[in-house]
């Protein structure tokens, strides 16, 4: 953990400074609102979304216009949830998981983009990131379980490289999904939230918004500057102390995502069983660390990157990021 008493570092924010709640990264207020210029007002809304809280904040002189832009951003997030959730039979992912082992399934452009990027991370990570593990993820169900499933049940998925048996057929101007292995189930839980955040940011941009933030459960993207005119101040939550920060950083037009073992897990016999699986073993990935935070140009990249390198020692994580997404940066590994 970094030393927050370092005199050259930022001051430790108090709890009241937090502008955005969620796991992983936050945005921290820098100037009391009363001191910010009247023409630059921060308008902000938080709603439940994607199993967590979506927090959208817009800096604008007209609060009603800002609310309209926030509506548009939240609609994009809702659309991504509706098309990419594996918990709905009528989403692209739900329909593919029901049918694609026997017949091709049409998916929307957004899902095609996310699947393509997910397969790119799968290739570059030699399968450490695998978007086809929905069945193993459901089997482990770490949110409800208190004991691991039977070994024979999860070793069924070990070392299968299931992502290699997912076909995206792009002929004819649209994308169809086909499974060449019956055990494939698509799960975009490691990447779709980041894509949703980027789509929400695009919606804000199309409304002419220059300064904003979108944060969905700690996966965030900041646009321009905060209401005080300075770069947004983003803090990374400590995995061991939920009200503490491990580090803060000033960001403009960048995205941040965190993956960790401290949000969804159960502990059993001295081992932590969390929600990121090692496709080589079919079990939760062994890790000496509890969380990793990645900064990137897009939140989809940051999200996929953090899920992929979680559990890797720093040099290996840095090498993979350099190969997969050159403009990313490992902000924190703890
Ligand atoms: P969070 O939802 O907390 O932001 P992450 O972005 O770290 O989580 O992604 C974790 C999710 O990714 C899991 O809940 C699961 O849906 C999915 N997943 C688990 N293991 C893998 C893996 N090896 N590759 C890709 N996705 C995975
Ligand atoms: Mg992720």
XYZ file of C-alpha atoms and ligand atoms in Angstrom:
362
model
C 0.000 0.000 0.000
C 1.289 3.488 -0.746
C 2.255 5.907 1.972
C -0.483 8.534 2.042
C 1.474 10.710 4.467
C 4.023 11.439 1.741
C 4.273 15.274 1.830
C 4.715 15.500 -1.926
C 1.581 13.460 -2.523
C -2.023 14.650 -2.470
C -3.671 15.355 0.888
C -5.708 12.527 2.320
C -9.326 13.248 1.426
C -11.971 13.022 4.089
C -15.030 10.864 3.527
C -17.049 13.987 2.715
C -14.751 14.628 -0.238
C -15.930 11.592 -2.098
C -17.953 12.524 -5.125
C -18.597 9.045 -6.390
C -19.188 5.818 -4.550
C -18.314 2.367 -5.794
C -15.612 -0.245 -5.688
C -12.199 0.496 -7.042
C -11.868 4.064 -8.197
C -13.694 7.189 -7.019
C -13.674 10.778 -8.007
C -12.657 13.001 -5.137
C -13.894 16.583 -4.784
C -11.124 19.143 -4.867
C -12.832 22.432 -4.044
C -15.928 23.030 -1.898
C -18.860 23.628 -4.222
C -19.503 27.094 -2.776
C -16.126 28.224 -4.103
C -16.618 26.895 -7.604
C -17.616 29.383 -10.268
C -21.368 29.830 -10.663
C -21.246 29.289 -14.408
C -19.842 25.821 -13.879
C -22.309 23.755 -11.916
C -21.918 20.075 -11.167
C -25.117 18.156 -11.859
C -25.051 14.572 -10.741
C -27.292 11.515 -10.574
C -26.847 8.014 -9.145
C -29.029 5.069 -10.099
C -28.827 1.281 -9.653
C -27.380 -0.283 -12.809
C -25.548 -3.458 -13.818
C -25.723 -4.857 -10.299
C -24.064 -1.781 -8.833
C -24.505 2.012 -8.771
C -24.083 4.154 -11.874
C -22.960 7.672 -11.092
C -23.059 10.311 -13.820
C -21.875 13.868 -13.191
C -21.880 16.692 -15.708
C -20.347 20.162 -15.405
C -22.553 22.685 -17.215
C -24.088 26.108 -16.696
C -27.656 24.901 -17.329
C -28.817 22.199 -14.894
C -31.814 21.245 -17.037
C -29.653 20.692 -20.080
C -27.231 18.687 -17.928
C -30.115 16.467 -16.724
C -31.079 15.768 -20.336
C -27.520 14.727 -21.116
C -27.476 12.492 -18.033
C -30.731 10.841 -19.212
C -29.039 10.069 -22.530
C -25.955 8.633 -20.805
C -28.051 6.419 -18.532
C -30.060 5.166 -21.520
C -26.841 3.958 -23.123
C -25.874 2.102 -19.957
C -29.326 0.527 -19.756
C -29.057 -0.548 -23.398
C -25.723 -2.256 -22.776
C -27.167 -4.032 -19.751
C -30.215 -5.135 -21.751
C -28.164 -6.540 -24.623
C -25.156 -8.000 -22.792
C -26.438 -9.350 -19.487
C -26.121 -13.109 -19.128
C -28.969 -13.039 -16.609
C -31.632 -12.291 -19.226
C -32.819 -14.809 -21.804
C -33.756 -11.977 -24.189
C -30.347 -10.257 -24.253
C -27.917 -10.976 -27.099
C -25.827 -12.960 -24.643
C -28.838 -14.797 -23.192
C -30.134 -15.755 -26.660
C -26.681 -16.908 -27.774
C -26.269 -19.007 -24.642
C -29.607 -20.722 -25.292
C -29.235 -21.324 -29.019
C -25.747 -20.704 -30.498
C -24.517 -24.271 -29.917
C -27.040 -25.434 -32.525
C -27.783 -22.408 -34.736
C -26.191 -18.992 -35.437
C -27.566 -16.115 -33.337
C -27.701 -12.515 -34.565
C -26.271 -9.969 -32.174
C -26.339 -6.172 -32.150
C -23.404 -4.044 -33.250
C -22.434 -3.186 -29.648
C -22.307 -6.830 -28.589
C -20.239 -7.633 -31.682
C -17.749 -4.902 -30.740
C -17.437 -6.175 -27.172
C -17.138 -9.832 -28.231
C -14.448 -8.928 -30.760
C -12.463 -7.044 -28.144
C -12.980 -9.855 -25.609
C -11.590 -12.395 -28.088
C -8.613 -10.121 -28.753
C -7.791 -10.096 -25.023
C -8.310 -13.870 -24.913
C -5.787 -14.376 -27.728
C -3.214 -11.950 -26.374
C -3.425 -13.375 -22.841
C -3.221 -17.009 -24.004
C -6.711 -17.533 -22.673
C -6.259 -15.979 -19.201
C -9.166 -13.738 -20.215
C -11.923 -15.969 -21.560
C -15.423 -14.592 -22.268
C -16.825 -18.107 -22.770
C -16.748 -19.297 -19.167
C -20.320 -18.453 -18.142
C -21.026 -22.012 -17.066
C -17.988 -22.167 -14.808
C -18.770 -18.697 -13.421
C -22.345 -19.814 -12.673
C -21.080 -23.028 -11.086
C -18.797 -21.137 -8.711
C -21.505 -18.567 -7.913
C -19.219 -17.025 -5.312
C -21.896 -14.571 -4.188
C -23.997 -17.359 -2.676
C -21.647 -20.286 -2.086
C -19.757 -20.962 1.116
C -17.990 -24.109 -0.108
C -16.361 -24.849 -3.482
C -18.285 -26.989 -5.975
C -17.135 -30.609 -6.487
C -13.764 -30.808 -8.229
C -15.126 -32.898 -11.090
C -17.709 -30.209 -11.794
C -15.205 -27.379 -12.333
C -12.311 -29.345 -13.861
C -14.704 -29.990 -16.739
C -13.885 -26.397 -17.809
C -10.156 -26.496 -17.046
C -7.721 -25.893 -19.901
C -10.409 -25.995 -22.564
C -9.564 -22.708 -24.313
C -13.296 -22.314 -24.925
C -12.864 -18.860 -26.506
C -11.253 -20.567 -29.508
C -14.549 -22.306 -30.229
C -16.578 -19.083 -30.357
C -17.157 -17.984 -33.942
C -18.213 -14.483 -34.952
C -19.589 -14.629 -38.476
C -19.569 -11.141 -40.006
C -20.769 -11.979 -43.488
C -23.705 -9.998 -44.837
C -23.172 -6.825 -42.857
C -24.207 -8.112 -39.449
C -22.727 -10.385 -36.800
C -23.842 -13.892 -35.920
C -22.505 -15.914 -33.014
C -21.905 -19.637 -33.226
C -20.561 -22.033 -30.564
C -18.413 -24.941 -31.719
C -18.352 -26.444 -28.207
C -21.490 -27.226 -26.246
C -19.902 -26.070 -22.956
C -19.516 -22.463 -24.080
C -21.530 -19.810 -22.312
C -20.793 -16.156 -23.030
C -20.068 -14.012 -19.986
C -19.053 -10.412 -20.644
C -18.875 -9.544 -16.929
C -15.174 -8.690 -17.236
C -15.549 -6.159 -20.057
C -19.119 -4.985 -20.797
C -19.391 -2.566 -17.899
C -16.393 -0.677 -19.277
C -17.974 -0.574 -22.722
C -21.197 0.760 -21.204
C -19.263 3.532 -19.482
C -17.641 4.495 -22.804
C -21.034 4.547 -24.540
C -22.419 6.767 -21.798
C -19.461 9.131 -22.247
C -20.084 9.190 -26.006
C -23.711 10.141 -25.355
C -22.546 13.040 -23.172
C -20.109 14.144 -25.893
C -22.871 14.077 -28.476
C -24.818 16.436 -26.228
C -21.872 18.820 -26.420
C -20.740 18.108 -22.874
C -17.006 18.696 -22.387
C -16.609 18.025 -18.680
C -18.145 14.972 -17.044
C -17.613 11.713 -15.309
C -19.317 8.341 -15.589
C -18.627 5.803 -12.860
C -20.275 2.379 -12.742
C -19.181 0.576 -9.595
C -15.616 1.837 -9.807
C -15.158 1.527 -13.573
C -15.028 5.142 -14.620
C -14.273 7.509 -17.461
C -13.624 11.218 -16.995
C -14.087 13.855 -19.657
C -12.385 17.250 -19.531
C -12.074 18.830 -16.121
C -14.050 18.974 -12.894
C -16.227 21.883 -11.769
C -13.238 23.735 -10.320
C -11.468 23.734 -13.697
C -8.767 21.240 -12.695
C -8.360 17.673 -13.914
C -10.643 15.215 -12.129
C -9.106 13.784 -8.995
C -9.583 10.046 -8.939
C -8.919 7.991 -5.839
C -8.491 4.229 -5.677
C -10.212 2.552 -2.795
C -8.177 0.411 -0.454
C -9.135 -3.284 -0.673
C -8.690 -3.691 3.071
C -10.328 -0.482 4.289
C -13.437 0.425 2.287
C -13.406 4.043 3.446
C -9.687 4.503 2.770
C -7.808 5.375 -0.390
C -4.592 3.761 -1.564
C -3.711 6.354 -4.145
C -5.089 9.387 -5.987
C -4.330 10.668 -9.446
C -5.400 13.616 -11.641
C -6.986 12.535 -14.907
C -8.500 14.114 -18.007
C -10.105 12.141 -20.829
C -9.022 8.833 -19.351
C -10.669 5.737 -17.975
C -9.951 3.634 -14.912
C -11.024 0.134 -13.904
C -10.258 -2.063 -10.935
C -10.476 -5.818 -10.491
C -10.144 -7.388 -7.087
C -10.939 -10.330 -4.875
C -12.549 -8.305 -2.095
C -15.999 -7.574 -3.497
C -17.474 -10.938 -4.422
C -15.934 -13.917 -2.674
C -16.126 -16.471 0.092
C -13.270 -17.611 2.315
C -12.846 -21.291 3.061
C -9.969 -23.218 4.695
C -7.686 -20.196 4.544
C -8.231 -19.614 0.835
C -10.193 -16.862 -0.862
C -12.588 -17.979 -3.585
C -13.442 -14.918 -5.673
C -15.164 -14.146 -8.978
C -12.266 -14.132 -11.445
C -11.543 -17.619 -12.708
C -8.338 -19.134 -14.024
C -9.438 -20.854 -17.242
C -6.442 -23.195 -16.954
C -7.774 -24.739 -13.730
C -11.475 -23.851 -13.722
C -10.983 -22.391 -10.230
C -10.711 -18.802 -8.942
C -7.353 -17.428 -10.003
C -4.600 -17.745 -7.405
C -3.272 -14.319 -6.536
C -0.772 -12.783 -4.157
C -2.591 -9.442 -4.584
C -6.064 -8.242 -3.757
C -6.633 -5.638 -6.405
C -5.297 -4.144 -9.598
C -6.212 -0.785 -11.138
C -5.579 0.080 -14.776
C -5.782 3.473 -16.522
C -6.526 3.485 -20.258
C -7.975 5.593 -23.061
C -11.247 3.714 -22.940
C -13.054 2.068 -20.059
C -13.588 -1.107 -22.100
C -9.813 -1.445 -22.375
C -9.273 -0.653 -18.697
C -11.994 -3.152 -17.664
C -10.711 -6.027 -19.812
C -7.115 -5.245 -18.862
C -7.787 -5.244 -15.112
C -9.697 -8.539 -15.274
C -6.948 -10.086 -17.412
C -3.946 -9.106 -15.298
C -5.556 -9.592 -11.894
C -3.347 -12.108 -10.087
C -0.295 -11.577 -12.318
C 2.945 -10.383 -10.754
C 3.700 -6.780 -11.761
C 6.347 -7.506 -14.454
C 4.079 -9.963 -16.215
C 1.107 -7.627 -15.977
C 3.143 -4.722 -17.380
C 4.445 -6.863 -20.262
C 0.950 -8.017 -21.202
C -0.437 -4.474 -21.085
C 2.408 -3.217 -23.295
C 1.490 -5.877 -25.839
C -2.303 -5.657 -25.661
C -2.949 -1.956 -25.111
C 0.095 0.321 -25.352
C -1.554 3.413 -23.827
C -2.573 1.694 -20.629
C -0.877 2.084 -17.324
C -0.867 -0.114 -14.253
C -1.906 2.448 -11.665
C -2.040 0.283 -8.627
C -1.397 -3.296 -7.604
C -1.947 -4.136 -3.981
P -16.389 -6.414 -11.678
O -17.707 -6.932 -12.105
O -16.179 -6.492 -10.216
O -16.015 -5.109 -12.297
P -14.291 -7.647 -13.292
O -14.276 -6.640 -14.354
O -13.027 -7.881 -12.590
O -15.398 -7.468 -12.219
O -14.752 -9.012 -13.991
C -15.131 -10.139 -13.231
C -16.202 -10.869 -13.978
O -15.669 -11.344 -15.220
C -16.714 -12.103 -13.274
O -17.770 -11.802 -12.413
C -17.148 -12.963 -14.439
O -18.423 -12.546 -14.881
C -16.133 -12.640 -15.505
N -14.936 -13.518 -15.477
C -14.500 -14.357 -14.507
N -13.345 -14.932 -14.836
C -13.013 -14.462 -16.079
C -11.919 -14.695 -16.978
N -10.921 -15.517 -16.682
N -11.939 -14.036 -18.162
C -12.940 -13.179 -18.488
N -13.992 -12.928 -17.686
C -14.029 -13.558 -16.489
Mg -13.007 -6.069 -15.788
